[in-house]
Amino acid sequence: AQSVTQLGSHVSVSEGALVLLRCNYSSSVPPYLFWYVQYPNQGLQLLLKYTTGATLVKGINGFEAEFKKSETSFHLTKPSAHMSDAAEYFCAVMKAAGNKLTFGGGTRVLVKP
Amino acid sequence: GAVVSQHPSWVICKSGTSVKIECRSLDFQATTMFWYRQFPKQSLMLMATSNEGSKATYEQGVEKDKFLINHASLTLSTLTVTSAHPEDSSFYICSARDKETEAFFGQGTRLTVV
């Protein structure tokens, strides 16, 4: 069975500082990888995804993530945090096209002024 | 991107009553829809996968008779929580898939059973 591990349930960053959210997965084959953001009492919004091709993926709101097969990781970064980035972030994997998503435990980001 | 509308956004019901939550794909046809449950400060737990015109596939531990799922058309799936009890209070989120690797989420429904 697949699993997704997000290191750190809470991350606190200062406005303007680097945001780094870690995600590691366990899978026998490279899966499809996703990052979602959730604001309070709302659904999930896709930030970015990796399916095939370039391993550095750029998403919305200045976020990007790099797929590293050797490390089975898909860490999410943003060079400069903004107050509006305060939210819950979920990493997810899909074993193959058409399969269900498996979510990590989530990381709550707090941005300090 | 595609839009998934979930209704209602929040609902309060009395213990023992049933509640229906709707999930609609507004601008695309969703052959597959997913229903999740999310407890406070926790991740999403997949409850069931719903394919248009067929019975839903429930995850292990999810009561089929408790959480009735209907996917009668390519744009609508419903989740009915039957005989709701306080322990059913939660945040329920639906997701609809248009392409094989793209899933769009509804805004969620906060259910409170009193």
Coordinates of C-alpha atoms in Angstrom, one line a residue:
Chain A
A1 CA 0.0 0.0 0.0
Q2 CA 1.1 3.5 -0.7
S3 CA 1.9 6.0 2.0
V4 CA 2.6 9.6 2.1
T5 CA 4.6 11.3 4.9
Q6 CA 4.7 15.0 5.5
L7 CA 7.4 15.9 7.9
G8 CA 6.2 18.5 10.4
S9 CA 2.5 19.0 11.1
H10 CA 3.1 22.7 11.7
V11 CA 5.6 25.1 10.0
S12 CA 6.1 28.7 11.1
V13 CA 7.8 31.1 8.8
S14 CA 8.3 34.9 8.7
E15 CA 6.8 36.9 5.9
G16 CA 9.3 37.1 3.1
A17 CA 11.2 33.9 4.2
L18 CA 11.5 30.6 2.3
V19 CA 8.7 28.2 2.7
L20 CA 9.8 24.5 2.6
L21 CA 7.3 21.7 3.1
R22 CA 8.5 18.2 3.0
C23 CA 6.8 15.2 1.4
N24 CA 8.0 11.6 1.1
Y25 CA 6.2 8.8 -0.4
S26 CA 6.5 5.0 -0.5
S27 CA 5.8 3.4 -3.8
S28 CA 7.3 0.6 -5.9
V29 CA 6.9 2.7 -9.0
P30 CA 7.0 6.5 -9.5
P31 CA 3.5 7.7 -8.8
Y32 CA 1.7 10.9 -9.8
L33 CA 2.3 13.5 -7.2
F34 CA 0.3 16.5 -6.1
W35 CA 0.3 19.4 -3.7
Y36 CA -3.0 20.9 -2.5
V37 CA -3.8 23.9 -0.3
Q38 CA -6.8 24.1 2.0
Y39 CA -8.0 27.3 3.6
P40 CA -10.3 27.1 6.7
N41 CA -13.6 25.6 6.1
Q42 CA -13.0 25.2 2.4
G43 CA -12.2 22.4 -0.1
L44 CA -8.8 21.7 -1.6
Q45 CA -7.2 23.7 -4.4
L46 CA -4.5 22.2 -6.6
L47 CA -1.2 24.0 -6.3
L48 CA 0.8 21.8 -8.7
K49 CA 1.2 18.2 -9.9
Y50 CA 3.9 15.9 -11.4
T51 CA 2.9 13.3 -13.8
T52 CA 5.8 12.8 -16.2
G53 CA 8.6 14.9 -17.8
A54 CA 10.4 17.7 -16.1
T55 CA 11.0 17.0 -12.4
L56 CA 10.8 20.6 -11.3
V57 CA 7.2 21.6 -11.4
K58 CA 5.9 25.2 -11.1
G59 CA 2.5 25.8 -9.7
I60 CA 0.2 28.7 -8.7
N61 CA 1.0 31.4 -6.2
G62 CA 4.7 31.1 -6.7
F63 CA 5.0 27.6 -5.4
E64 CA 7.2 24.9 -7.0
A65 CA 8.1 21.3 -6.2
E66 CA 10.8 18.9 -7.3
F67 CA 10.3 15.2 -7.8
K68 CA 13.4 13.3 -6.7
K69 CA 13.0 9.7 -7.5
S70 CA 16.2 8.6 -5.7
E71 CA 14.9 10.2 -2.5
T72 CA 11.2 9.4 -3.1
S73 CA 10.5 13.0 -2.3
F74 CA 8.3 15.8 -3.6
H75 CA 9.1 18.8 -1.4
L76 CA 7.2 22.1 -1.9
T77 CA 8.9 25.4 -1.8
K78 CA 8.2 29.1 -2.2
P79 CA 11.0 31.6 -2.1
S80 CA 9.2 34.3 -0.2
A81 CA 6.2 33.7 2.1
H82 CA 3.2 35.9 2.0
M83 CA 0.6 36.3 4.7
S84 CA -2.0 34.8 2.3
D85 CA 0.1 31.6 2.3
A86 CA -1.1 30.7 5.8
A87 CA -3.2 27.6 5.2
E88 CA -3.0 23.8 5.4
Y89 CA -1.0 22.0 2.7
F90 CA -1.5 18.4 1.6
C91 CA 0.8 16.2 -0.4
A92 CA -0.9 13.4 -2.3
V93 CA 0.0 10.5 -4.6
M94 CA -1.8 8.6 -7.2
K95 CA -0.5 5.2 -8.0
A96 CA -1.5 5.3 -11.6
A97 CA -3.8 7.3 -13.8
G98 CA -7.3 6.8 -12.8
N99 CA -6.6 5.6 -9.3
K100 CA -7.6 7.2 -6.1
L101 CA -5.5 9.8 -4.3
T102 CA -3.7 9.0 -1.0
F103 CA -3.1 12.1 1.2
G104 CA -0.4 12.9 3.6
G105 CA -1.2 14.1 7.1
G106 CA -1.0 17.8 6.1
T107 CA 1.2 20.6 7.2
R108 CA -0.2 23.8 8.7
V109 CA 1.7 26.9 7.7
L110 CA 1.7 29.9 9.9
V111 CA 3.2 33.2 8.5
K112 CA 4.5 35.7 11.0
P113 CA 4.6 39.4 10.1
Chain B
G1 CA -9.9 25.1 -13.9
A2 CA -13.1 23.1 -13.6
V3 CA -15.6 23.9 -10.9
V4 CA -17.1 21.5 -8.4
S5 CA -20.0 22.9 -6.4
Q6 CA -20.9 21.3 -3.1
H7 CA -24.1 22.1 -1.2
P8 CA -24.9 22.9 1.5
S9 CA -21.8 24.5 2.9
W10 CA -22.9 23.8 6.4
V11 CA -25.8 22.0 8.0
I12 CA -27.1 21.4 11.5
C13 CA -29.5 18.5 12.0
K14 CA -31.1 16.7 14.9
S15 CA -29.8 13.3 16.0
G16 CA -31.7 10.5 14.1
T17 CA -32.5 12.5 11.0
S18 CA -30.9 12.1 7.6
V19 CA -28.9 14.7 5.7
K20 CA -28.2 14.9 2.0
I21 CA -25.1 16.6 0.6
E22 CA -24.9 17.3 -3.2
C23 CA -21.8 17.5 -5.3
R24 CA -22.0 18.9 -8.8
S25 CA -19.5 19.3 -11.5
L26 CA -20.5 22.6 -13.2
D27 CA -18.6 22.7 -16.4
F28 CA -17.4 19.2 -17.0
Q29 CA -18.6 15.6 -16.9
A30 CA -17.3 13.6 -14.0
T31 CA -17.3 9.9 -14.5
T32 CA -15.9 9.4 -11.1
M33 CA -16.5 11.3 -7.9
F34 CA -15.0 10.8 -4.5
W35 CA -16.3 11.5 -1.0
Y36 CA -14.0 12.3 1.8
R37 CA -14.4 12.9 5.5
Q38 CA -12.1 15.2 7.4
F39 CA -11.8 15.4 11.2
P40 CA -10.5 18.6 12.8
K41 CA -6.8 19.2 12.1
Q42 CA -6.5 15.9 10.3
S43 CA -6.1 14.8 6.7
L44 CA -8.8 13.6 4.3
M45 CA -10.1 10.1 4.7
L46 CA -11.5 8.6 1.5
M47 CA -15.0 7.2 2.2
A48 CA -16.0 6.0 -1.2
T49 CA -15.5 6.2 -4.9
S50 CA -18.6 6.8 -7.0
N51 CA -18.9 6.0 -10.7
E52 CA -21.8 7.2 -12.7
G53 CA -24.5 4.6 -13.1
S54 CA -23.0 2.0 -10.8
K55 CA -22.8 1.3 -7.1
A56 CA -20.2 3.2 -5.1
T57 CA -17.1 1.4 -3.9
Y58 CA -16.7 2.0 -0.1
E59 CA -13.4 2.0 1.7
Q60 CA -12.9 -0.5 4.5
G61 CA -14.6 0.5 7.7
V62 CA -17.2 2.8 6.1
E63 CA -20.7 1.8 6.6
K64 CA -22.6 1.5 3.3
D65 CA -26.0 1.7 4.9
K66 CA -25.0 4.7 6.9
F67 CA -23.5 6.7 4.1
L68 CA -25.6 6.3 1.0
I69 CA -24.0 7.5 -2.2
N70 CA -25.8 8.0 -5.5
H71 CA -24.2 9.0 -8.7
A72 CA -27.2 9.2 -11.1
S73 CA -25.7 11.5 -13.7
L74 CA -22.3 12.6 -15.0
T75 CA -22.6 15.9 -13.1
L76 CA -24.2 15.0 -9.8
S77 CA -23.4 12.8 -6.9
T78 CA -25.1 12.8 -3.5
L79 CA -24.1 11.6 -0.1
T80 CA -26.8 10.9 2.4
V81 CA -25.9 10.5 6.0
T82 CA -28.7 8.4 7.4
S83 CA -29.9 8.4 11.0
A84 CA -27.2 10.9 11.9
H85 CA -25.6 10.9 15.3
P86 CA -23.2 13.4 16.9
E87 CA -20.2 11.2 16.0
D88 CA -21.1 11.8 12.4
S89 CA -20.4 15.5 12.8
S90 CA -17.5 16.3 10.5
F91 CA -16.3 18.1 7.4
Y92 CA -17.3 16.2 4.2
I93 CA -15.6 17.0 0.9
C94 CA -16.4 15.7 -2.5
S95 CA -14.0 15.5 -5.5
A96 CA -14.8 15.0 -9.2
R97 CA -12.4 13.8 -11.8
D98 CA -12.5 14.9 -15.4
K99 CA -9.2 13.6 -16.7
E100 CA -7.4 10.6 -15.3
T101 CA -4.9 12.6 -13.3
E102 CA -6.9 15.7 -12.4
A103 CA -9.4 15.9 -9.5
F104 CA -11.3 19.0 -8.5
F105 CA -12.7 19.5 -5.0
G106 CA -15.9 21.0 -3.7
Q107 CA -15.8 23.6 -1.0
G108 CA -16.9 21.1 1.7
T109 CA -19.9 20.7 4.0
R110 CA -19.7 21.1 7.7
L111 CA -22.1 18.8 9.3
T112 CA -23.1 19.2 12.9
V113 CA -25.4 16.7 14.5
V114 CA -27.1 17.9 17.8

